[in-house]
């Protein structure tokens, strides 16, 4: 038996073994996945509220334009900043292989190849800092290919930082109150 | 004592004794219990190794990467460790072949464990090796996490290492006599090290029901402790009134003195061997973080484990979830694939960055804030070294919460790959369940930063409380402890702020 045949037999064996082993998981999984696909299609049919139709937008209505170059494994620029409510146009250009840009929060998805840039126009209605990440498997560091869009003011970060300070003060206040009471109970000077 | 205080005290004392639950109790002490979990995980593990070595090199399409580093890692840190402590160690398949070989049996007990009997060096009877090995794994993690073949060979290597070490060495631990056992798990496994540290936050663990009973038994029978020597064929101990036959503790821990979850692997052997039926699995839902508050048990190497874990969470967040392509280039020091080429310059920068933060920056900041806390709180009788270790334990809850926040993002963003790799584990183009059309879908991407912020802020609160409790052990008066907590709290808040910036900034 030559190498190709051996490899083929090995693959067939693995496939059979994996099918048998994963069969119980697969039944339930398939149902979940199909339901999810159905939900996704329904969602896609609903219009993304942030995306604007390019045919209805004139050049002077666009407040900010960015050309983002995608490469293994990053974006240039990797950080873009806009003001809340601005109309933003993003052009994605892949420099080496196929890449995507999925914007968290806004759920926008662009896919580009070196031959074909992609563009999208949307209104930055949500304030905060949003990661955008590659949506096309492009190699080893694909899951870590990340950039960020900052829609000023970044209330979630400032709010969370402020809240962490409040929690710290609150905890210390509570510890102070409880500790003092306990000290009094124990007759400590 | 007020009614409210009595209620709280009573709540803290709530203990669920799992061995007293009729069917579960019998199952837990059965010799089948652990091997069953081993068999199940051995199958998944085998598939992880096979897919890692023979499958596609594309990480996001390979079963080994997705199941190990996205599903298992997230489940470990988000569910298993916080709820079950060392629960993973019961079922971990890595030491199973070594254990079966040393017992020459899988289930039935017919002789004691054996090994070549070389003594494990006394100087290494601690977790420093685990710390170094974890730092080593962290150093290569950008490669391990993205190259299926590296993951496959690494796990295979761990199994072989466990076989070699467990069949070669014996250790005393705190057993009082040399025994063969789980040398790899206890002294080398990089995962075991951090599970042990964070399991101290968990409400679940093995404990004796009555410490006095063990003490009495120890005095009466100084040479016959079934939980150490085992009970059954080949152990020299008859199978008297014990519930079952079992081996001596393979983790080198004497249960009669066990007050923390850190070093007990929950292997159930002592549950089987105790002639007094004094050992059990206890679930104490409201016990709080009492494991962290045993001042005489805190060790320098455990403090460093805390630094390593906290720093690693921050570095991973910056390299893997950050928006700096330059940092990713440095981390990806094996270049593109194929062919992969080692870039020593990039590796040097990454190693300097990672090891500098882990072994220099975080310990230095801890030292500075310990010194300041001690200065503002008022002098204590304890040395600066002891205080350095003590306050470092405030970082344990924060470390666990930061890992949960990190894993949450990893799981929700990349979790949908699980469907693809179950459908096509090797990435060879199969579609075992007809799900080839299922595409990558991030879940709750808008809410992830908010959830992360809630987790991190919760961690800050718990860490501040831990810090105060630790400070209170060092000060006889409340006001000194509170002042020290205020100062050290600034350090804790700075760490939280850094993570918030990495996730929300």
XYZ file of C-alpha atoms in Angstrom:
694
model
C 0.000 0.000 0.000
C 1.490 3.328 -0.958
C 1.577 6.438 1.216
C -1.530 8.020 -0.328
C -3.608 4.926 0.264
C -2.362 4.607 3.818
C -3.204 8.207 4.477
C -6.632 7.733 2.901
C -7.337 4.664 5.051
C -6.173 6.484 8.149
C -8.426 9.415 7.384
C -11.386 7.091 6.781
C -10.708 5.334 10.067
C -10.505 8.619 11.963
C -13.663 9.846 10.288
C -15.602 6.722 11.216
C -14.307 6.798 14.802
C -15.024 10.501 15.186
C -18.537 10.118 13.710
C -19.387 7.338 16.139
C -17.913 9.136 19.095
C -19.421 12.518 18.425
C -22.791 11.188 17.303
C -24.580 11.726 20.631
C -23.284 15.298 20.843
C -24.037 15.923 17.212
C -27.799 15.329 17.335
C -28.412 18.014 19.921
C -25.772 20.237 18.434
C -27.355 20.125 15.022
C -30.702 21.186 16.434
C -29.093 24.111 18.290
C -27.059 25.134 15.257
C -30.019 24.989 12.902
C -32.134 27.046 15.275
C -29.276 29.516 15.554
C -28.889 29.713 11.759
C -32.623 30.357 11.504
C -32.369 33.163 14.078
C -29.421 34.590 12.208
C -31.306 34.628 8.921
C -34.276 36.312 10.603
C -31.935 38.900 12.110
C -30.249 39.494 8.773
C -33.632 40.090 7.190
C -34.212 42.800 9.773
C -32.251 45.840 8.782
C -29.194 46.674 10.848
C -30.298 49.989 12.419
C -26.844 51.552 12.226
C -26.076 50.854 8.573
C -26.994 53.560 6.042
C -27.818 52.946 2.411
C -24.905 54.355 0.317
C -27.314 55.318 -2.461
C -29.149 57.630 -0.078
C -26.046 59.311 1.348
C -24.187 62.085 -0.405
C -20.451 62.665 0.068
C -20.969 65.809 2.183
C -23.241 63.951 4.590
C -20.343 61.742 5.629
C -18.626 63.176 8.697
C -15.642 60.844 8.936
C -13.979 58.554 6.401
C -11.417 55.911 7.213
C -9.473 53.544 5.033
C -8.404 50.641 7.210
C -5.631 48.424 5.902
C -5.926 44.838 7.127
C -2.899 42.577 7.277
C -1.696 39.533 9.208
C -2.494 40.202 12.116
C -3.623 43.724 12.619
C -5.269 46.837 11.234
C -3.742 50.176 10.311
C -4.959 52.434 11.810
C -5.755 50.103 14.685
C -7.681 52.774 16.595
C -10.250 55.100 15.026
C -12.073 57.816 16.898
C -15.389 59.431 15.995
C -18.003 61.514 17.759
C -21.349 60.097 18.736
C -23.972 60.547 16.016
C -21.479 61.070 13.192
C -21.914 59.347 9.856
C -18.852 57.181 9.319
C -17.585 55.512 6.170
C -15.108 52.667 6.514
C -13.219 51.205 3.580
C -11.488 47.935 4.335
C -8.466 47.047 2.217
C -6.722 43.713 2.642
C -3.011 43.876 1.989
C -2.024 40.202 2.008
C -4.859 37.659 2.209
C -8.627 37.712 2.765
C -9.608 39.550 5.950
C -12.784 40.696 7.609
C -13.882 43.415 9.996
C -16.625 42.622 12.483
C -17.516 45.569 14.701
C -18.698 44.521 18.179
C -21.814 46.281 19.380
C -22.771 47.545 15.936
C -22.597 44.021 14.465
C -21.247 45.251 11.153
C -19.347 42.753 9.064
C -17.075 43.556 6.121
C -15.005 41.107 4.098
C -12.222 42.079 1.770
C -9.599 40.428 -0.423
C -6.466 42.130 -1.794
C -8.278 42.513 -5.102
C -11.538 43.750 -3.678
C -11.861 46.367 -0.935
C -15.149 46.564 0.961
C -16.912 49.592 2.358
C -19.745 50.433 4.677
C -21.467 53.604 5.883
C -23.047 53.704 9.326
C -24.133 56.110 12.003
C -22.082 55.914 15.205
C -25.068 56.095 17.543
C -23.629 54.020 20.374
C -21.037 55.687 22.579
C -18.148 53.697 23.969
C -15.147 51.740 22.878
C -15.862 48.880 20.488
C -13.455 46.224 19.326
C -13.402 45.291 15.666
C -11.968 41.919 14.783
C -11.192 39.811 11.747
C -14.142 37.684 10.663
C -12.315 35.592 8.053
C -9.948 32.849 9.292
C -6.652 34.284 8.074
C -3.955 32.318 9.916
C -2.408 31.572 13.293
C -3.156 34.856 15.049
C -6.542 35.339 13.379
C -8.525 35.295 16.670
C -6.267 38.029 18.037
C -6.509 40.384 15.035
C -8.239 43.248 16.788
C -8.618 47.017 16.490
C -10.925 49.495 18.189
C -13.431 52.165 17.370
C -13.873 54.823 20.023
C -17.134 56.717 19.852
C -16.587 59.732 22.118
C -17.227 60.108 24.950
C -16.334 56.671 26.199
C -18.919 56.631 28.960
C -18.755 52.884 29.694
C -15.027 53.020 30.517
C -15.196 56.233 32.527
C -18.362 54.999 34.230
C -16.802 51.629 35.071
C -13.656 53.296 36.375
C -15.744 55.655 38.497
C -17.897 52.780 39.692
C -14.815 50.764 40.651
C -13.689 53.754 42.732
C -17.102 53.993 44.356
C -17.129 50.268 45.103
C -13.659 50.589 46.632
C -14.769 53.510 48.804
C -18.026 51.763 49.676
C -16.205 48.570 50.690
C -13.726 50.518 52.799
C -16.569 52.497 54.381
C -18.417 49.315 55.207
C -15.259 47.690 56.598
C -14.653 50.799 58.678
C -18.204 50.791 60.083
C -18.235 47.060 60.749
C -14.719 46.999 62.176
C -15.451 49.895 64.522
C -18.615 48.219 65.750
C -16.773 44.969 66.280
C -13.991 46.798 68.148
C -16.586 48.417 70.387
C -18.251 45.045 70.977
C -14.913 43.532 71.937
C -14.062 46.486 74.183
C -10.951 47.306 72.193
C -9.437 50.719 72.789
C -24.859 38.511 70.058
C -27.575 40.104 67.971
C -30.104 38.049 66.052
C -28.587 39.205 62.742
C -25.068 38.189 63.803
C -26.284 34.827 65.026
C -27.971 34.260 61.677
C -24.807 35.138 59.767
C -22.662 32.941 61.973
C -25.088 30.060 61.481
C -25.076 30.620 57.724
C -21.281 30.432 57.661
C -21.446 27.104 59.436
C -23.678 25.533 56.765
C -21.931 22.383 55.576
C -23.186 19.912 53.038
C -21.510 16.579 53.607
C -21.555 14.899 50.213
C -20.778 11.470 51.610
C -23.985 11.581 53.626
C -26.072 11.867 50.473
C -27.180 8.238 49.958
C -26.466 7.319 46.324
C -23.884 10.009 45.656
C -21.922 9.137 48.783
C -21.619 5.489 47.777
C -20.660 6.443 44.233
C -17.940 8.856 45.409
C -16.145 6.200 47.454
C -16.514 3.537 44.796
C -13.260 2.521 43.095
C -15.074 3.139 39.808
C -15.677 6.845 40.383
C -12.343 8.335 39.374
C -11.523 5.871 36.542
C -14.926 6.608 34.971
C -14.097 10.311 34.810
C -10.618 9.428 33.557
C -12.001 7.240 30.749
C -14.348 9.971 29.574
C -11.654 12.617 29.573
C -9.056 10.265 28.157
C -11.231 9.878 25.086
C -11.561 13.655 24.591
C -7.867 14.070 25.371
C -6.936 11.411 22.832
C -8.946 13.248 20.213
C -7.254 16.524 21.193
C -3.806 14.957 20.726
C -4.705 13.237 17.442
C -6.334 16.309 15.922
C -3.474 18.467 17.163
C -0.829 16.310 15.535
C -2.621 15.135 12.399
C -5.233 17.851 11.839
C -5.174 21.155 10.008
C -2.582 23.691 11.162
C -5.308 26.382 11.162
C -6.024 26.821 14.860
C -9.585 28.100 14.536
C -10.541 25.012 12.493
C -8.810 22.440 14.707
C -10.535 20.535 17.528
C -7.438 20.588 19.751
C -7.104 24.377 19.908
C -10.782 25.204 20.212
C -11.674 22.516 22.745
C -8.563 22.977 24.883
C -7.953 26.704 24.891
C -11.433 28.068 24.357
C -13.885 25.577 25.861
C -11.872 23.744 28.527
C -9.888 26.753 29.722
C -13.009 28.904 30.051
C -14.950 26.143 31.829
C -12.017 25.544 34.150
C -11.709 29.157 35.261
C -15.338 30.196 35.111
C -17.020 27.107 36.552
C -14.780 24.314 37.833
C -12.301 26.266 39.946
C -14.736 28.761 41.542
C -17.338 26.102 42.330
C -15.418 22.854 42.703
C -11.905 24.012 43.551
C -9.593 21.256 42.434
C -12.520 19.454 40.773
C -10.583 19.253 37.515
C -7.771 17.319 39.236
C -10.222 14.469 39.996
C -10.818 13.925 36.307
C -7.618 15.170 34.646
C -6.401 12.429 32.304
C -2.732 13.505 32.283
C -1.617 11.552 35.376
C -3.977 8.611 34.741
C -1.565 6.399 32.710
C 1.182 6.996 35.290
C -1.211 6.104 38.082
C -2.416 2.942 36.358
C 1.151 1.848 35.688
C 2.308 2.491 39.233
C -0.641 0.523 40.612
C -0.516 -2.087 37.824
C -4.256 -1.804 37.914
C -6.977 0.550 36.779
C -9.804 -0.141 39.175
C -9.264 -3.129 41.429
C -6.707 -2.775 44.213
C -4.347 -5.718 44.550
C -1.034 -4.137 45.534
C 0.364 -0.820 46.668
C 1.782 1.810 44.282
C 5.376 1.340 43.250
C 8.153 3.543 41.930
C 11.934 3.363 41.658
C 12.065 5.006 45.045
C 14.412 7.908 44.333
C 13.713 10.676 46.833
C 12.299 13.911 45.457
C 14.688 16.711 46.514
C 13.555 18.386 49.721
C 14.371 21.788 48.213
C 11.781 21.186 45.519
C 9.026 20.177 47.922
C 7.090 23.337 47.027
C 5.493 24.960 43.971
C 8.500 26.911 42.649
C 8.914 24.452 39.769
C 5.239 24.861 38.923
C 5.727 28.620 38.952
C 8.674 28.392 36.582
C 6.918 25.914 34.307
C 3.829 28.119 34.143
C 5.996 31.122 33.292
C 7.609 28.966 30.575
C 4.234 27.945 29.168
C 3.092 31.582 29.355
C 6.201 32.588 27.440
C 5.328 30.253 24.596
C 1.558 30.612 24.921
C 1.091 32.706 21.745
C 2.553 29.713 19.895
C 0.863 26.986 21.961
C -2.539 28.653 21.646
C -2.364 29.033 17.893
C -0.466 25.947 16.636
C -2.463 22.725 17.010
C 0.612 20.568 16.618
C 2.352 22.316 19.514
C -0.720 21.819 21.706
C -0.889 18.127 20.728
C 2.776 17.420 21.454
C 2.732 19.497 24.644
C -0.117 17.458 26.129
C 1.485 14.218 25.015
C 4.727 15.413 26.596
C 2.932 16.100 29.890
C 1.566 12.535 29.939
C 5.033 11.077 29.341
C 6.610 13.384 31.912
C 4.014 12.312 34.477
C 4.804 8.635 33.752
C 8.554 9.155 34.114
C 8.364 11.267 37.277
C 5.643 9.320 39.075
C 7.412 6.009 38.458
C 10.799 7.351 39.498
C 10.400 9.473 42.601
C 8.929 9.287 46.058
C 8.200 12.242 48.321
C 7.419 12.908 51.968
C 5.283 16.020 51.562
C 3.722 16.345 55.009
C 3.056 12.629 55.311
C 6.029 11.949 57.529
C 7.305 9.105 55.363
C 8.414 8.603 51.776
C 5.610 7.521 49.456
C 5.203 7.211 45.725
C 2.448 9.324 44.258
C 1.588 12.141 41.926
C 4.958 13.873 41.677
C 4.027 15.581 38.396
C 0.708 16.941 39.669
C 2.080 18.055 43.003
C 5.352 19.640 41.927
C 5.411 20.312 38.196
C 2.036 20.601 36.512
C 1.629 24.291 35.578
C -2.158 23.989 35.623
C -2.242 22.281 39.013
C -0.299 25.200 40.483
C -2.853 27.849 39.671
C -5.843 25.587 40.297
C -4.410 25.021 43.769
C -4.057 28.741 44.416
C -7.515 29.688 43.184
C -9.213 26.626 44.691
C -8.775 28.384 48.030
C -11.613 30.659 46.923
C -13.902 27.687 46.295
C -16.535 26.502 48.767
C -15.842 22.845 47.944
C -13.060 20.639 49.241
C -11.994 17.579 51.163
C -11.983 18.008 54.938
C -12.063 15.885 58.033
C -15.268 16.066 60.000
C -13.499 16.356 63.341
C -9.838 17.368 63.628
C -9.685 16.172 67.247
C -10.577 12.650 66.161
C -7.605 12.554 63.774
C -5.311 13.925 66.460
C -6.455 11.264 68.898
C -6.049 8.519 66.292
C -2.587 9.810 65.416
C -1.505 9.686 69.079
C -2.924 6.225 69.589
C -1.526 4.716 66.368
C 1.543 6.766 65.404
C 2.658 4.233 62.808
C -0.666 3.235 61.379
C -2.399 5.976 59.485
C -4.495 4.454 56.755
C -4.911 7.769 54.954
C -1.111 7.886 54.515
C -0.164 4.249 54.048
C -3.334 3.053 52.367
C -5.646 0.303 53.402
C -6.019 -2.978 51.573
C -3.904 -5.557 49.720
C -0.197 -4.781 49.562
C -0.338 -1.839 51.957
C 0.426 -3.653 55.173
C -2.823 -2.428 56.664
C -5.745 -4.767 57.010
C -8.995 -3.620 55.496
C -10.646 -3.247 58.912
C -13.621 -1.041 59.454
C -12.897 1.196 56.526
C -15.582 1.683 53.947
C -13.426 0.484 51.132
C -9.906 -0.256 50.047
C -7.688 2.593 49.007
C -4.154 3.846 48.496
C -2.292 6.281 50.701
C -2.640 9.929 49.727
C -0.920 10.297 46.326
C -0.753 14.084 46.835
C 1.472 13.725 49.909
C -1.034 15.486 52.142
C -2.042 14.344 55.617
C -5.823 14.901 55.735
C -5.829 15.293 59.506
C -4.104 18.668 59.147
C -5.737 19.832 55.933
C -7.367 23.249 56.311
C -6.924 24.632 52.797
C -7.870 23.300 49.361
C -4.489 24.192 47.854
C -2.739 20.823 47.767
C -5.491 18.221 47.957
C -6.312 16.740 44.547
C -9.703 15.389 45.742
C -8.683 11.930 44.519
C -11.065 10.234 47.041
C -8.457 7.758 48.338
C -8.642 9.057 51.923
C -12.425 8.945 51.776
C -12.052 5.224 51.170
C -9.338 4.456 53.684
C -10.274 6.408 56.827
C -11.150 3.788 59.481
C -13.031 6.431 61.481
C -15.159 7.617 58.566
C -13.838 11.063 59.399
C -12.884 12.272 55.907
C -15.450 13.669 53.509
C -16.185 16.048 50.668
C -17.621 19.223 52.152
C -19.548 21.929 50.370
C -19.610 25.083 52.488
C -21.479 27.616 50.363
C -21.079 30.504 52.805
C -17.663 29.834 54.276
C -16.192 32.789 52.412
C -12.474 32.865 51.726
C -11.376 31.250 54.972
C -8.667 29.220 53.207
C -6.795 32.471 52.605
C -6.813 33.440 56.266
C -4.393 30.895 57.762
C -1.396 33.161 58.427
C 1.042 30.333 59.200
C 0.254 28.542 55.931
C 0.940 31.367 53.462
C 4.141 30.846 51.520
C 6.392 33.010 49.369
C 6.043 30.685 46.372
C 2.248 30.949 46.636
C 2.526 34.732 46.669
C 4.614 34.529 43.497
C 2.055 32.207 41.938
C -0.471 34.985 42.558
C 1.786 37.571 40.872
C 2.434 35.291 37.907
C -1.242 34.589 37.354
C -2.378 38.186 37.697
C 0.379 39.487 35.437
C -0.231 36.721 32.876
C -3.933 37.657 32.716
C -3.006 41.277 31.994
C -0.337 40.364 29.435
C -2.618 37.906 27.611
C -5.326 40.555 27.560
C -2.931 43.063 26.025
C -1.369 40.689 23.489
C -4.419 38.669 22.479
C -7.325 41.025 23.064
C -5.499 44.320 22.622
C -5.447 46.583 19.592
C -1.682 46.873 19.149
C -0.510 44.963 16.050
C 3.117 45.535 17.081
C 2.582 43.591 20.296
C 1.057 40.712 18.349
C 4.030 40.689 15.990
C 6.385 40.440 18.942
C 4.270 37.668 20.527
C 4.138 35.723 17.288
C 7.901 35.102 17.370
C 7.583 31.952 15.265
C 6.591 34.064 12.267
C 4.036 33.008 9.676
C 3.120 29.409 8.981
C 4.151 27.491 7.018
C 7.110 27.664 7.184
C 7.575 28.803 10.774
C 10.858 30.471 11.546
C 12.095 31.471 14.947
C 12.783 35.186 15.370
C 15.167 35.511 18.322
C 14.887 39.317 18.428
C 11.099 39.266 18.742
C 11.307 36.433 21.247
C 13.817 38.398 23.328
C 11.537 41.441 23.468
C 8.474 39.337 24.303
C 10.353 37.337 26.959
C 11.728 40.533 28.507
C 8.279 42.133 28.516
C 6.512 39.095 30.000
C 9.118 37.992 32.532
C 9.864 41.597 33.523
C 6.229 42.232 34.417
C 5.750 38.841 36.102
C 8.926 38.601 38.173
C 9.879 42.242 38.617
C 7.148 44.848 38.144
C 4.243 43.192 40.004
C 6.366 41.939 42.953
C 8.027 45.364 43.161
C 4.676 47.152 43.264
C 3.478 44.679 45.894
C 6.587 45.404 47.950
C 6.150 49.174 47.652
C 2.474 49.077 48.634
C 3.141 46.594 51.450
C 5.780 48.955 52.812
C 3.428 51.941 52.497
C 0.517 50.030 54.038
C 2.736 49.054 56.943
C 3.961 52.636 57.348
C 0.475 54.162 57.299
C -1.195 51.392 59.278
C 1.391 51.555 62.017
C 4.267 49.222 62.699
C 3.567 45.574 63.428
C 5.772 42.872 64.873
C 5.886 41.037 61.568
C 8.797 41.247 59.162
C 8.405 42.995 55.814
C 8.864 39.612 54.100
C 5.919 38.131 55.974
C 3.766 41.173 55.228
C 4.827 41.002 51.569
C 3.495 37.435 51.390
C 0.395 38.215 53.468
C -0.796 41.167 51.395
C -0.053 39.304 48.160
C -2.910 36.957 49.097
C -5.305 39.893 48.550
C -4.482 39.458 44.871
C -5.832 35.898 44.777
C -9.536 36.780 44.331
C -8.641 39.611 41.967
C -6.523 37.226 39.882
C -9.338 34.703 39.610
C -11.893 37.377 38.683
C -9.562 38.824 36.041
C -9.107 35.365 34.502
C -12.873 34.910 34.476
C -13.252 38.257 32.683
C -10.564 37.289 30.158
C -12.031 33.821 29.530
C -15.532 35.213 29.139
C -14.471 37.305 26.172
C -12.546 34.410 24.647
C -15.475 32.019 25.016
C -18.239 34.319 23.778
C -16.307 35.668 20.802
C -14.764 32.402 19.621
C -17.196 29.873 21.121
C -19.049 29.370 17.840
C -15.959 27.618 16.444
C -16.878 24.713 18.748
C -19.721 23.810 16.368
C -17.329 23.755 13.417
C -14.685 21.625 15.096
C -17.224 19.074 16.323
C -18.482 18.862 12.754
C -14.969 18.622 11.346
C -12.479 17.868 14.171
C -9.389 17.500 11.991
C -10.247 20.380 9.658
C -10.054 18.022 6.697
C -13.264 19.221 5.105
C -15.632 16.697 6.716
C -19.118 17.573 7.743
C -20.094 14.846 10.208
C -23.393 16.510 11.090
C -24.039 18.587 7.994
C -23.090 21.838 9.716
C -20.454 22.982 7.228
C -22.459 26.139 6.533
C -22.338 27.288 10.151
C -20.229 30.415 10.293
C -18.326 32.182 13.030
C -20.744 34.176 15.161
C -19.635 36.200 18.158
C -22.152 36.087 21.018
C -23.207 39.099 23.092
C -20.294 41.115 21.723
C -21.916 44.375 22.797
C -22.361 43.221 26.388
C -19.018 41.532 26.927
C -17.193 44.699 28.120
C -20.054 45.498 30.497
C -20.011 41.964 31.924
C -16.228 42.137 32.228
C -16.496 45.436 34.105
C -19.025 43.924 36.541
C -16.760 40.911 37.153
C -13.658 43.057 37.666
C -15.388 45.493 40.012
C -16.791 42.534 41.974
C -13.245 41.174 42.192
C -12.033 44.514 43.529
C -14.630 44.449 46.312
C -13.729 40.879 47.319
C -10.002 41.636 47.199
C -10.410 44.726 49.379
C -12.325 42.675 51.912
C -9.614 39.993 51.804
C -6.954 42.661 52.270
C -8.718 44.020 55.345
C -9.111 40.562 56.870
C -5.406 39.907 56.304
C -4.435 43.325 57.704
C -6.637 42.639 60.731
C -4.515 39.562 61.469
C -1.457 41.778 61.590
C -2.936 44.591 63.677
C -4.489 44.281 67.077
C -6.643 47.347 66.376
C -9.213 48.017 63.675
C -8.032 51.487 62.719
C -4.517 50.343 61.796
C -5.882 47.547 59.633
C -8.246 49.950 57.912
C -5.489 52.461 57.166
C -3.312 49.688 55.745
C -6.253 48.535 53.593
C -6.763 52.082 52.279
C -3.158 52.202 51.113
C -2.981 48.691 49.665
C -6.444 49.319 48.192
C -4.890 51.936 45.893
C -2.753 49.162 44.382
C -5.833 46.957 43.975
C -7.742 49.794 42.342
C -4.831 50.492 39.981
C -4.872 46.857 38.862
C -8.639 46.968 38.316
C -8.238 50.208 36.362
C -5.625 48.574 34.137
C -7.935 45.672 33.319
C -10.876 48.035 32.755
C -8.735 50.013 30.329
C -7.709 46.831 28.509
C -11.320 45.679 28.133
C -13.289 48.916 27.912
C -10.723 51.573 27.120
